[in-house]
Amino acid sequence: MSASWDEARRDRRFARGAGGGPLWHFLRGFIKHPVMVGSIIPSTRAVVDKMLAPVDWSQCKLFVEYGPGVGTFTEQILRRMAPDATLIAIDTNPDFVRYLRGKFRDSRLFAVNGSAADVGDIIADCGFEHADYVVSGLPFSTLPAGVGPRIAAETHKALRPGGAFLVYQFKAKARDYMAPHFERIDKGFEWINIPPCHLFWGWKA
Ligand SMILES: C[S@@+](CC[C@H](N)C(=O)[O-])C[C@H]1O[C@@H](n2cnc3c(N)ncnc32)[C@H](O)[C@@H]1O
C-alpha cells in the first residue's frame, strides 16, 4: 500500500473519530490556538447562507476559503459549486487541514496548510492566475500586527475584476482593512450566530 493511501486512511479516521465529531475538533483547535481560531464554536447555517447568497456560481471557477476550520462553509461551497470549479481552503492549523482532507472526499477541494497572507503564491501553485471569490472566517481583530492589512491587500490582488471578498467577523475591524482596496463594500449583520456577526462583501471594480 502506498504512503499516500496510508495517509488518506489515517486522515479519514482522524476526521471520523479520533475522539469526537466536528464540534470537538473545533473546540480542541480553539484550546490549542485560541488567538488564531478566535471562536469556540463554528458559524451557524444562517451566517453561511447569508454570506454566500450574492455569489454567482455560474461565473465561479476558483473559490478560495480562508480559515475553514472544520468545514462549516466548505461543505456548503462544495454543494453550490459547479462540477468543474475548484475550492482552495487555506488554514494555518495543520489539524484542521488534516480533518478537512479526511472529511471531504471531493476532487474539487484542495486543503492547504498555510497563511491567507500568501494567497497569491498558493493559487499560483495550484495553477490559477485569479480567484473569482474569496471568503474569510479569519479573526481579523486578533491576528498579529500587520497581517490583517496584508491579507486584505493580497486578496484584492488575487481577485479578478468583478470578483468579491466575503468577510464575516464578530467585530467590524475587517472593514478597516478592506476599505483602502475595495471601492464598494456591502454590509450585513446576522443575529443567529454565537456571537452575532458582521458580514461584508467587498467588490473588486
Ligand atoms: C473563527 S475560525 C473560523 C472557522 C470556520 N470558517 C467557521 O466559520 O466556523 C478561524 C479560522 O482561521 C484560521 N486562521 C487563523 N489565522 C489564519 C491565517 N493567517 N491564514 C489562514 N487561516 C487562519 C484558524 O486556524 C481557524 O480555523
JSON list of C-alpha atoms and ligand atoms in Angstrom, two decimals:
[
{"chain": "A", "resi": 1, "resn": "MET", "atom": "CA", "xyz": [0.00, 0.00, 0.00]},
{"chain": "A", "resi": 2, "resn": "SER", "atom": "CA", "xyz": [1.43, 3.44, -0.94]},
{"chain": "A", "resi": 3, "resn": "ALA", "atom": "CA", "xyz": [2.26, 6.15, 1.60]},
{"chain": "A", "resi": 4, "resn": "SER", "atom": "CA", "xyz": [-0.49, 8.43, 0.24]},
{"chain": "A", "resi": 5, "resn": "TRP", "atom": "CA", "xyz": [-3.08, 5.64, 0.66]},
{"chain": "A", "resi": 6, "resn": "ASP", "atom": "CA", "xyz": [-1.96, 5.19, 4.25]},
{"chain": "A", "resi": 7, "resn": "GLU", "atom": "CA", "xyz": [-2.09, 8.95, 4.85]},
{"chain": "A", "resi": 8, "resn": "ALA", "atom": "CA", "xyz": [-5.56, 9.23, 3.30]},
{"chain": "A", "resi": 9, "resn": "ARG", "atom": "CA", "xyz": [-6.82, 6.38, 5.52]},
{"chain": "A", "resi": 10, "resn": "ARG", "atom": "CA", "xyz": [-5.32, 7.98, 8.61]},
{"chain": "A", "resi": 11, "resn": "ASP", "atom": "CA", "xyz": [-6.89, 11.37, 7.72]},
{"chain": "A", "resi": 12, "resn": "ARG", "atom": "CA", "xyz": [-10.30, 9.75, 7.24]},
{"chain": "A", "resi": 13, "resn": "ARG", "atom": "CA", "xyz": [-10.04, 8.01, 10.61]},
{"chain": "A", "resi": 14, "resn": "PHE", "atom": "CA", "xyz": [-8.96, 11.33, 12.17]},
{"chain": "A", "resi": 15, "resn": "ALA", "atom": "CA", "xyz": [-11.98, 13.15, 10.66]},
{"chain": "A", "resi": 16, "resn": "ARG", "atom": "CA", "xyz": [-14.45, 10.38, 11.61]},
{"chain": "A", "resi": 17, "resn": "GLY", "atom": "CA", "xyz": [-13.39, 9.93, 15.16]},
{"chain": "A", "resi": 18, "resn": "ALA", "atom": "CA", "xyz": [-10.08, 10.42, 16.91]},
{"chain": "A", "resi": 19, "resn": "GLY", "atom": "CA", "xyz": [-12.12, 11.36, 19.95]},
{"chain": "A", "resi": 20, "resn": "GLY", "atom": "CA", "xyz": [-15.13, 13.22, 18.56]},
{"chain": "A", "resi": 21, "resn": "GLY", "atom": "CA", "xyz": [-17.03, 14.98, 15.78]},
{"chain": "A", "resi": 22, "resn": "PRO", "atom": "CA", "xyz": [-16.58, 18.44, 14.22]},
{"chain": "A", "resi": 23, "resn": "LEU", "atom": "CA", "xyz": [-17.56, 20.35, 17.36]},
{"chain": "A", "resi": 24, "resn": "TRP", "atom": "CA", "xyz": [-14.96, 18.51, 19.39]},
{"chain": "A", "resi": 25, "resn": "HIS", "atom": "CA", "xyz": [-12.26, 19.06, 16.74]},
{"chain": "A", "resi": 26, "resn": "PHE", "atom": "CA", "xyz": [-13.14, 22.76, 16.61]},
{"chain": "A", "resi": 27, "resn": "LEU", "atom": "CA", "xyz": [-13.06, 23.17, 20.40]},
{"chain": "A", "resi": 28, "resn": "ARG", "atom": "CA", "xyz": [-9.76, 21.31, 20.52]},
{"chain": "A", "resi": 29, "resn": "GLY", "atom": "CA", "xyz": [-8.37, 23.71, 17.87]},
{"chain": "A", "resi": 30, "resn": "PHE", "atom": "CA", "xyz": [-9.54, 26.65, 19.99]},
{"chain": "A", "resi": 31, "resn": "ILE", "atom": "CA", "xyz": [-7.95, 25.26, 23.17]},
{"chain": "A", "resi": 32, "resn": "LYS", "atom": "CA", "xyz": [-4.63, 24.74, 21.35]},
{"chain": "A", "resi": 33, "resn": "HIS", "atom": "CA", "xyz": [-4.63, 28.07, 19.44]},
{"chain": "A", "resi": 34, "resn": "PRO", "atom": "CA", "xyz": [-7.24, 30.43, 20.99]},
{"chain": "A", "resi": 35, "resn": "VAL", "atom": "CA", "xyz": [-5.95, 33.60, 19.32]},
{"chain": "A", "resi": 36, "resn": "MET", "atom": "CA", "xyz": [-5.72, 32.12, 15.82]},
{"chain": "A", "resi": 37, "resn": "VAL", "atom": "CA", "xyz": [-9.09, 30.36, 16.00]},
{"chain": "A", "resi": 38, "resn": "GLY", "atom": "CA", "xyz": [-10.88, 33.22, 17.77]},
{"chain": "A", "resi": 39, "resn": "SER", "atom": "CA", "xyz": [-14.18, 31.38, 18.45]},
{"chain": "A", "resi": 40, "resn": "ILE", "atom": "CA", "xyz": [-15.24, 28.33, 20.47]},
{"chain": "A", "resi": 41, "resn": "ILE", "atom": "CA", "xyz": [-17.91, 27.08, 18.06]},
{"chain": "A", "resi": 42, "resn": "PRO", "atom": "CA", "xyz": [-18.29, 27.09, 14.26]},
{"chain": "A", "resi": 43, "resn": "SER", "atom": "CA", "xyz": [-20.53, 29.55, 12.37]},
{"chain": "A", "resi": 44, "resn": "THR", "atom": "CA", "xyz": [-24.26, 28.83, 12.02]},
{"chain": "A", "resi": 45, "resn": "ARG", "atom": "CA", "xyz": [-26.02, 27.87, 8.81]},
{"chain": "A", "resi": 46, "resn": "ALA", "atom": "CA", "xyz": [-27.72, 31.30, 8.87]},
{"chain": "A", "resi": 47, "resn": "VAL", "atom": "CA", "xyz": [-24.32, 33.03, 8.50]},
{"chain": "A", "resi": 48, "resn": "VAL", "atom": "CA", "xyz": [-23.24, 30.66, 5.74]},
{"chain": "A", "resi": 49, "resn": "ASP", "atom": "CA", "xyz": [-26.44, 31.14, 3.71]},
{"chain": "A", "resi": 50, "resn": "LYS", "atom": "CA", "xyz": [-26.46, 34.93, 4.05]},
{"chain": "A", "resi": 51, "resn": "MET", "atom": "CA", "xyz": [-22.74, 35.27, 3.25]},
{"chain": "A", "resi": 52, "resn": "LEU", "atom": "CA", "xyz": [-22.90, 33.10, 0.12]},
{"chain": "A", "resi": 53, "resn": "ALA", "atom": "CA", "xyz": [-26.22, 34.47, -1.20]},
{"chain": "A", "resi": 54, "resn": "PRO", "atom": "CA", "xyz": [-24.74, 37.08, -3.64]},
{"chain": "A", "resi": 55, "resn": "VAL", "atom": "CA", "xyz": [-22.30, 34.61, -5.26]},
{"chain": "A", "resi": 56, "resn": "ASP", "atom": "CA", "xyz": [-22.90, 33.98, -8.96]},
{"chain": "A", "resi": 57, "resn": "TRP", "atom": "CA", "xyz": [-21.95, 30.29, -9.06]},
{"chain": "A", "resi": 58, "resn": "SER", "atom": "CA", "xyz": [-22.16, 30.18, -12.87]},
{"chain": "A", "resi": 59, "resn": "GLN", "atom": "CA", "xyz": [-19.20, 32.63, -13.00]},
{"chain": "A", "resi": 60, "resn": "CYS", "atom": "CA", "xyz": [-17.10, 30.86, -10.38]},
{"chain": "A", "resi": 61, "resn": "LYS", "atom": "CA", "xyz": [-14.17, 28.72, -11.48]},
{"chain": "A", "resi": 62, "resn": "LEU", "atom": "CA", "xyz": [-12.00, 29.28, -8.40]},
{"chain": "A", "resi": 63, "resn": "PHE", "atom": "CA", "xyz": [-13.33, 29.87, -4.90]},
{"chain": "A", "resi": 64, "resn": "VAL", "atom": "CA", "xyz": [-10.85, 30.42, -2.05]},
{"chain": "A", "resi": 65, "resn": "GLU", "atom": "CA", "xyz": [-11.71, 29.99, 1.63]},
{"chain": "A", "resi": 66, "resn": "TYR", "atom": "CA", "xyz": [-9.58, 31.39, 4.47]},
{"chain": "A", "resi": 67, "resn": "GLY", "atom": "CA", "xyz": [-9.77, 29.71, 7.88]},
{"chain": "A", "resi": 68, "resn": "PRO", "atom": "CA", "xyz": [-12.12, 26.82, 7.04]},
{"chain": "A", "resi": 69, "resn": "GLY", "atom": "CA", "xyz": [-11.75, 25.24, 10.49]},
{"chain": "A", "resi": 70, "resn": "VAL", "atom": "CA", "xyz": [-13.82, 22.03, 10.46]},
{"chain": "A", "resi": 71, "resn": "GLY", "atom": "CA", "xyz": [-15.50, 22.87, 7.14]},
{"chain": "A", "resi": 72, "resn": "THR", "atom": "CA", "xyz": [-18.80, 24.59, 8.02]},
{"chain": "A", "resi": 73, "resn": "PHE", "atom": "CA", "xyz": [-18.54, 26.83, 4.93]},
{"chain": "A", "resi": 74, "resn": "THR", "atom": "CA", "xyz": [-16.52, 24.30, 2.92]},
{"chain": "A", "resi": 75, "resn": "GLU", "atom": "CA", "xyz": [-19.42, 21.85, 2.79]},
{"chain": "A", "resi": 76, "resn": "GLN", "atom": "CA", "xyz": [-21.91, 24.45, 1.57]},
{"chain": "A", "resi": 77, "resn": "ILE", "atom": "CA", "xyz": [-19.49, 25.92, -1.00]},
{"chain": "A", "resi": 78, "resn": "LEU", "atom": "CA", "xyz": [-18.87, 22.44, -2.46]},
{"chain": "A", "resi": 79, "resn": "ARG", "atom": "CA", "xyz": [-22.66, 21.87, -2.62]},
{"chain": "A", "resi": 80, "resn": "ARG", "atom": "CA", "xyz": [-23.21, 25.07, -4.62]},
{"chain": "A", "resi": 81, "resn": "MET", "atom": "CA", "xyz": [-20.07, 24.99, -6.82]},
{"chain": "A", "resi": 82, "resn": "ALA", "atom": "CA", "xyz": [-20.07, 23.76, -10.45]},
{"chain": "A", "resi": 83, "resn": "PRO", "atom": "CA", "xyz": [-18.61, 20.27, -11.08]},
{"chain": "A", "resi": 84, "resn": "ASP", "atom": "CA", "xyz": [-15.60, 21.79, -12.90]},
{"chain": "A", "resi": 85, "resn": "ALA", "atom": "CA", "xyz": [-14.87, 24.51, -10.32]},
{"chain": "A", "resi": 86, "resn": "THR", "atom": "CA", "xyz": [-12.14, 24.41, -7.65]},
{"chain": "A", "resi": 87, "resn": "LEU", "atom": "CA", "xyz": [-12.15, 25.30, -3.96]},
{"chain": "A", "resi": 88, "resn": "ILE", "atom": "CA", "xyz": [-8.85, 26.09, -2.24]},
{"chain": "A", "resi": 89, "resn": "ALA", "atom": "CA", "xyz": [-9.24, 26.10, 1.55]},
{"chain": "A", "resi": 90, "resn": "ILE", "atom": "CA", "xyz": [-6.29, 27.65, 3.43]},
{"chain": "A", "resi": 91, "resn": "ASP", "atom": "CA", "xyz": [-5.76, 27.24, 7.17]},
{"chain": "A", "resi": 92, "resn": "THR", "atom": "CA", "xyz": [-2.70, 27.80, 9.39]},
{"chain": "A", "resi": 93, "resn": "ASN", "atom": "CA", "xyz": [-3.78, 24.97, 11.71]},
{"chain": "A", "resi": 94, "resn": "PRO", "atom": "CA", "xyz": [-2.47, 21.61, 10.38]},
{"chain": "A", "resi": 95, "resn": "ASP", "atom": "CA", "xyz": [-5.01, 19.67, 12.49]},
{"chain": "A", "resi": 96, "resn": "PHE", "atom": "CA", "xyz": [-7.91, 21.42, 10.69]},
{"chain": "A", "resi": 97, "resn": "VAL", "atom": "CA", "xyz": [-6.32, 20.78, 7.29]},
{"chain": "A", "resi": 98, "resn": "ARG", "atom": "CA", "xyz": [-5.92, 17.09, 8.11]},
{"chain": "A", "resi": 99, "resn": "TYR", "atom": "CA", "xyz": [-9.51, 16.98, 9.35]},
{"chain": "A", "resi": 100, "resn": "LEU", "atom": "CA", "xyz": [-10.79, 18.53, 6.10]},
{"chain": "A", "resi": 101, "resn": "ARG", "atom": "CA", "xyz": [-8.80, 16.13, 3.94]},
{"chain": "A", "resi": 102, "resn": "GLY", "atom": "CA", "xyz": [-10.34, 13.23, 5.82]},
{"chain": "A", "resi": 103, "resn": "LYS", "atom": "CA", "xyz": [-13.88, 14.59, 5.89]},
{"chain": "A", "resi": 104, "resn": "PHE", "atom": "CA", "xyz": [-14.34, 15.68, 2.26]},
{"chain": "A", "resi": 105, "resn": "ARG", "atom": "CA", "xyz": [-13.53, 13.19, -0.45]},
{"chain": "A", "resi": 106, "resn": "ASP", "atom": "CA", "xyz": [-14.12, 15.68, -3.25]},
{"chain": "A", "resi": 107, "resn": "SER", "atom": "CA", "xyz": [-11.54, 16.15, -6.02]},
{"chain": "A", "resi": 108, "resn": "ARG", "atom": "CA", "xyz": [-12.58, 19.83, -6.39]},
{"chain": "A", "resi": 109, "resn": "LEU", "atom": "CA", "xyz": [-11.18, 20.64, -2.93]},
{"chain": "A", "resi": 110, "resn": "PHE", "atom": "CA", "xyz": [-7.53, 21.50, -2.16]},
{"chain": "A", "resi": 111, "resn": "ALA", "atom": "CA", "xyz": [-6.99, 21.87, 1.59]},
{"chain": "A", "resi": 112, "resn": "VAL", "atom": "CA", "xyz": [-3.74, 23.80, 2.07]},
{"chain": "A", "resi": 113, "resn": "ASN", "atom": "CA", "xyz": [-1.79, 24.32, 5.29]},
{"chain": "A", "resi": 114, "resn": "GLY", "atom": "CA", "xyz": [-0.61, 27.92, 5.00]},
{"chain": "A", "resi": 115, "resn": "SER", "atom": "CA", "xyz": [-1.49, 31.53, 5.62]},
{"chain": "A", "resi": 116, "resn": "ALA", "atom": "CA", "xyz": [-4.09, 33.61, 3.81]},
{"chain": "A", "resi": 117, "resn": "ALA", "atom": "CA", "xyz": [-1.35, 36.27, 3.54]},
{"chain": "A", "resi": 118, "resn": "ASP", "atom": "CA", "xyz": [0.28, 34.03, 0.89]},
{"chain": "A", "resi": 119, "resn": "VAL", "atom": "CA", "xyz": [-2.87, 33.60, -1.20]},
{"chain": "A", "resi": 120, "resn": "GLY", "atom": "CA", "xyz": [-1.16, 34.77, -4.45]},
{"chain": "A", "resi": 121, "resn": "ASP", "atom": "CA", "xyz": [1.57, 32.10, -4.24]},
{"chain": "A", "resi": 122, "resn": "ILE", "atom": "CA", "xyz": [-0.90, 29.42, -3.11]},
{"chain": "A", "resi": 123, "resn": "ILE", "atom": "CA", "xyz": [-3.30, 29.89, -6.00]},
{"chain": "A", "resi": 124, "resn": "ALA", "atom": "CA", "xyz": [-0.36, 30.11, -8.46]},
{"chain": "A", "resi": 125, "resn": "ASP", "atom": "CA", "xyz": [0.98, 26.78, -7.08]},
{"chain": "A", "resi": 126, "resn": "CYS", "atom": "CA", "xyz": [-2.45, 25.27, -7.79]},
{"chain": "A", "resi": 127, "resn": "GLY", "atom": "CA", "xyz": [-2.27, 26.55, -11.40]},
{"chain": "A", "resi": 128, "resn": "PHE", "atom": "CA", "xyz": [-4.58, 29.61, -11.20]},
{"chain": "A", "resi": 129, "resn": "GLU", "atom": "CA", "xyz": [-4.00, 33.29, -12.01]},
{"chain": "A", "resi": 130, "resn": "HIS", "atom": "CA", "xyz": [-7.04, 34.72, -10.25]},
{"chain": "A", "resi": 131, "resn": "ALA", "atom": "CA", "xyz": [-9.78, 33.80, -7.82]},
{"chain": "A", "resi": 132, "resn": "ASP", "atom": "CA", "xyz": [-13.43, 34.62, -8.54]},
{"chain": "A", "resi": 133, "resn": "TYR", "atom": "CA", "xyz": [-14.46, 34.75, -4.89]},
{"chain": "A", "resi": 134, "resn": "VAL", "atom": "CA", "xyz": [-12.65, 34.64, -1.55]},
{"chain": "A", "resi": 135, "resn": "VAL", "atom": "CA", "xyz": [-14.47, 34.05, 1.75]},
{"chain": "A", "resi": 136, "resn": "SER", "atom": "CA", "xyz": [-12.81, 34.72, 5.08]},
{"chain": "A", "resi": 137, "resn": "GLY", "atom": "CA", "xyz": [-13.60, 33.42, 8.55]},
{"chain": "A", "resi": 138, "resn": "LEU", "atom": "CA", "xyz": [-10.38, 34.86, 9.97]},
{"chain": "A", "resi": 139, "resn": "PRO", "atom": "CA", "xyz": [-10.38, 36.55, 13.38]},
{"chain": "A", "resi": 140, "resn": "PHE", "atom": "CA", "xyz": [-9.01, 39.84, 11.96]},
{"chain": "A", "resi": 141, "resn": "SER", "atom": "CA", "xyz": [-9.01, 41.66, 15.32]},
{"chain": "A", "resi": 142, "resn": "THR", "atom": "CA", "xyz": [-6.68, 39.14, 16.95]},
{"chain": "A", "resi": 143, "resn": "LEU", "atom": "CA", "xyz": [-4.28, 38.45, 14.07]},
{"chain": "A", "resi": 144, "resn": "PRO", "atom": "CA", "xyz": [-0.64, 39.51, 14.64]},
{"chain": "A", "resi": 145, "resn": "ALA", "atom": "CA", "xyz": [0.10, 43.18, 13.79]},
{"chain": "A", "resi": 146, "resn": "GLY", "atom": "CA", "xyz": [0.25, 43.85, 10.05]},
{"chain": "A", "resi": 147, "resn": "VAL", "atom": "CA", "xyz": [-1.24, 40.50, 8.99]},
{"chain": "A", "resi": 148, "resn": "GLY", "atom": "CA", "xyz": [-4.82, 41.77, 8.52]},
{"chain": "A", "resi": 149, "resn": "PRO", "atom": "CA", "xyz": [-3.90, 44.67, 6.20]},
{"chain": "A", "resi": 150, "resn": "ARG", "atom": "CA", "xyz": [-1.57, 42.39, 4.23]},
{"chain": "A", "resi": 151, "resn": "ILE", "atom": "CA", "xyz": [-4.30, 39.78, 3.77]},
{"chain": "A", "resi": 152, "resn": "ALA", "atom": "CA", "xyz": [-6.75, 42.44, 2.52]},
{"chain": "A", "resi": 153, "resn": "ALA", "atom": "CA", "xyz": [-4.17, 43.79, 0.01]},
{"chain": "A", "resi": 154, "resn": "GLU", "atom": "CA", "xyz": [-3.12, 40.33, -1.22]},
{"chain": "A", "resi": 155, "resn": "THR", "atom": "CA", "xyz": [-6.76, 39.27, -1.59]},
{"chain": "A", "resi": 156, "resn": "HIS", "atom": "CA", "xyz": [-7.56, 42.29, -3.72]},
{"chain": "A", "resi": 157, "resn": "LYS", "atom": "CA", "xyz": [-4.58, 41.44, -5.95]},
{"chain": "A", "resi": 158, "resn": "ALA", "atom": "CA", "xyz": [-5.63, 37.78, -6.21]},
{"chain": "A", "resi": 159, "resn": "LEU", "atom": "CA", "xyz": [-9.24, 38.52, -7.26]},
{"chain": "A", "resi": 160, "resn": "ARG", "atom": "CA", "xyz": [-10.37, 39.02, -10.85]},
{"chain": "A", "resi": 161, "resn": "PRO", "atom": "CA", "xyz": [-12.17, 42.28, -11.72]},
{"chain": "A", "resi": 162, "resn": "GLY", "atom": "CA", "xyz": [-15.81, 41.79, -10.71]},
{"chain": "A", "resi": 163, "resn": "GLY", "atom": "CA", "xyz": [-14.82, 39.23, -8.07]},
{"chain": "A", "resi": 164, "resn": "ALA", "atom": "CA", "xyz": [-15.61, 39.64, -4.38]},
{"chain": "A", "resi": 165, "resn": "PHE", "atom": "CA", "xyz": [-14.07, 39.31, -0.93]},
{"chain": "A", "resi": 166, "resn": "LEU", "atom": "CA", "xyz": [-16.67, 37.93, 1.50]},
{"chain": "A", "resi": 167, "resn": "VAL", "atom": "CA", "xyz": [-15.89, 38.50, 5.18]},
{"chain": "A", "resi": 168, "resn": "TYR", "atom": "CA", "xyz": [-17.73, 37.56, 8.38]},
{"chain": "A", "resi": 169, "resn": "GLN", "atom": "CA", "xyz": [-16.44, 38.67, 11.76]},
{"chain": "A", "resi": 170, "resn": "PHE", "atom": "CA", "xyz": [-17.69, 39.37, 15.29]},
{"chain": "A", "resi": 171, "resn": "LYS", "atom": "CA", "xyz": [-16.13, 42.85, 15.25]},
{"chain": "A", "resi": 172, "resn": "ALA", "atom": "CA", "xyz": [-16.18, 45.24, 12.27]},
{"chain": "A", "resi": 173, "resn": "LYS", "atom": "CA", "xyz": [-12.34, 45.51, 12.17]},
{"chain": "A", "resi": 174, "resn": "ALA", "atom": "CA", "xyz": [-12.02, 43.73, 8.83]},
{"chain": "A", "resi": 175, "resn": "ARG", "atom": "CA", "xyz": [-13.85, 46.59, 7.11]},
{"chain": "A", "resi": 176, "resn": "ASP", "atom": "CA", "xyz": [-11.00, 48.99, 8.00]},
{"chain": "A", "resi": 177, "resn": "TYR", "atom": "CA", "xyz": [-8.56, 46.68, 6.23]},
{"chain": "A", "resi": 178, "resn": "MET", "atom": "CA", "xyz": [-10.82, 46.23, 3.19]},
{"chain": "A", "resi": 179, "resn": "ALA", "atom": "CA", "xyz": [-11.67, 49.92, 2.74]},
{"chain": "A", "resi": 180, "resn": "PRO", "atom": "CA", "xyz": [-8.36, 51.05, 1.09]},
{"chain": "A", "resi": 181, "resn": "HIS", "atom": "CA", "xyz": [-8.75, 48.42, -1.65]},
{"chain": "A", "resi": 182, "resn": "PHE", "atom": "CA", "xyz": [-12.44, 47.83, -2.28]},
{"chain": "A", "resi": 183, "resn": "GLU", "atom": "CA", "xyz": [-14.46, 50.79, -3.60]},
{"chain": "A", "resi": 184, "resn": "ARG", "atom": "CA", "xyz": [-17.79, 49.16, -2.90]},
{"chain": "A", "resi": 185, "resn": "ILE", "atom": "CA", "xyz": [-18.34, 47.27, 0.36]},
{"chain": "A", "resi": 186, "resn": "ASP", "atom": "CA", "xyz": [-21.85, 45.98, 1.07]},
{"chain": "A", "resi": 187, "resn": "LYS", "atom": "CA", "xyz": [-22.71, 45.40, 4.71]},
{"chain": "A", "resi": 188, "resn": "GLY", "atom": "CA", "xyz": [-24.91, 42.96, 6.61]},
{"chain": "A", "resi": 189, "resn": "PHE", "atom": "CA", "xyz": [-25.46, 41.53, 10.08]},
{"chain": "A", "resi": 190, "resn": "GLU", "atom": "CA", "xyz": [-26.55, 38.11, 11.31]},
{"chain": "A", "resi": 191, "resn": "TRP", "atom": "CA", "xyz": [-28.09, 37.67, 14.77]},
{"chain": "A", "resi": 192, "resn": "ILE", "atom": "CA", "xyz": [-28.38, 33.89, 14.57]},
{"chain": "A", "resi": 193, "resn": "ASN", "atom": "CA", "xyz": [-24.79, 33.13, 15.49]},
{"chain": "A", "resi": 194, "resn": "ILE", "atom": "CA", "xyz": [-22.76, 32.96, 18.70]},
{"chain": "A", "resi": 195, "resn": "PRO", "atom": "CA", "xyz": [-21.90, 35.75, 18.95]},
{"chain": "A", "resi": 196, "resn": "PRO", "atom": "CA", "xyz": [-23.91, 37.61, 16.24]},
{"chain": "A", "resi": 197, "resn": "CYS", "atom": "CA", "xyz": [-21.62, 38.76, 13.45]},
{"chain": "A", "resi": 198, "resn": "HIS", "atom": "CA", "xyz": [-20.92, 41.41, 10.82]},
{"chain": "A", "resi": 199, "resn": "LEU", "atom": "CA", "xyz": [-20.83, 40.50, 7.16]},
{"chain": "A", "resi": 200, "resn": "PHE", "atom": "CA", "xyz": [-19.03, 42.40, 4.41]},
{"chain": "A", "resi": 201, "resn": "TRP", "atom": "CA", "xyz": [-18.92, 41.92, 0.65]},
{"chain": "A", "resi": 202, "resn": "GLY", "atom": "CA", "xyz": [-16.04, 43.86, -0.98]},
{"chain": "A", "resi": 203, "resn": "TRP", "atom": "CA", "xyz": [-16.38, 44.01, -4.77]},
{"chain": "A", "resi": 204, "resn": "LYS", "atom": "CA", "xyz": [-13.31, 44.47, -6.99]},
{"chain": "A", "resi": 205, "resn": "ALA", "atom": "CA", "xyz": [-14.02, 47.13, -9.62]},
{"chain": "B", "resi": 1, "resn": "LIG", "atom": "C1", "xyz": [-13.25, 31.60, 13.70]},
{"chain": "B", "resi": 1, "resn": "LIG", "atom": "S1", "xyz": [-12.40, 30.22, 12.95]},
{"chain": "B", "resi": 1, "resn": "LIG", "atom": "C2", "xyz": [-13.50, 30.03, 11.53]},
{"chain": "B", "resi": 1, "resn": "LIG", "atom": "C3", "xyz": [-13.90, 28.61, 11.28]},
{"chain": "B", "resi": 1, "resn": "LIG", "atom": "C4", "xyz": [-14.99, 28.37, 10.25]},
{"chain": "B", "resi": 1, "resn": "LIG", "atom": "N1", "xyz": [-14.70, 29.02, 8.98]},
{"chain": "B", "resi": 1, "resn": "LIG", "atom": "C5", "xyz": [-16.36, 28.75, 10.73]},
{"chain": "B", "resi": 1, "resn": "LIG", "atom": "O1", "xyz": [-16.95, 29.67, 10.16]},
{"chain": "B", "resi": 1, "resn": "LIG", "atom": "O2", "xyz": [-16.87, 28.12, 11.63]},
{"chain": "B", "resi": 1, "resn": "LIG", "atom": "C6", "xyz": [-10.92, 30.97, 12.29]},
{"chain": "B", "resi": 1, "resn": "LIG", "atom": "C7", "xyz": [-10.01, 30.05, 11.47]},
{"chain": "B", "resi": 1, "resn": "LIG", "atom": "O3", "xyz": [-8.97, 30.83, 10.88]},
{"chain": "B", "resi": 1, "resn": "LIG", "atom": "C8", "xyz": [-7.74, 30.09, 10.90]},
{"chain": "B", "resi": 1, "resn": "LIG", "atom": "N2", "xyz": [-6.64, 31.08, 10.72]},
{"chain": "B", "resi": 1, "resn": "LIG", "atom": "C9", "xyz": [-6.16, 32.00, 11.59]},
{"chain": "B", "resi": 1, "resn": "LIG", "atom": "N3", "xyz": [-5.21, 32.76, 11.01]},
{"chain": "B", "resi": 1, "resn": "LIG", "atom": "C10", "xyz": [-5.11, 32.34, 9.71]},
{"chain": "B", "resi": 1, "resn": "LIG", "atom": "C11", "xyz": [-4.33, 32.76, 8.57]},
{"chain": "B", "resi": 1, "resn": "LIG", "atom": "N4", "xyz": [-3.44, 33.76, 8.65]},
{"chain": "B", "resi": 1, "resn": "LIG", "atom": "N5", "xyz": [-4.49, 32.10, 7.40]},
{"chain": "B", "resi": 1, "resn": "LIG", "atom": "C12", "xyz": [-5.37, 31.06, 7.29]},
{"chain": "B", "resi": 1, "resn": "LIG", "atom": "N6", "xyz": [-6.14, 30.61, 8.33]},
{"chain": "B", "resi": 1, "resn": "LIG", "atom": "C13", "xyz": [-6.00, 31.24, 9.53]},
{"chain": "B", "resi": 1, "resn": "LIG", "atom": "C14", "xyz": [-7.82, 29.36, 12.24]},
{"chain": "B", "resi": 1, "resn": "LIG", "atom": "O4", "xyz": [-6.94, 28.27, 12.30]},
{"chain": "B", "resi": 1, "resn": "LIG", "atom": "C15", "xyz": [-9.30, 28.95, 12.24]},
{"chain": "B", "resi": 1, "resn": "LIG", "atom": "O5", "xyz": [-9.50, 27.73, 11.57]}
]
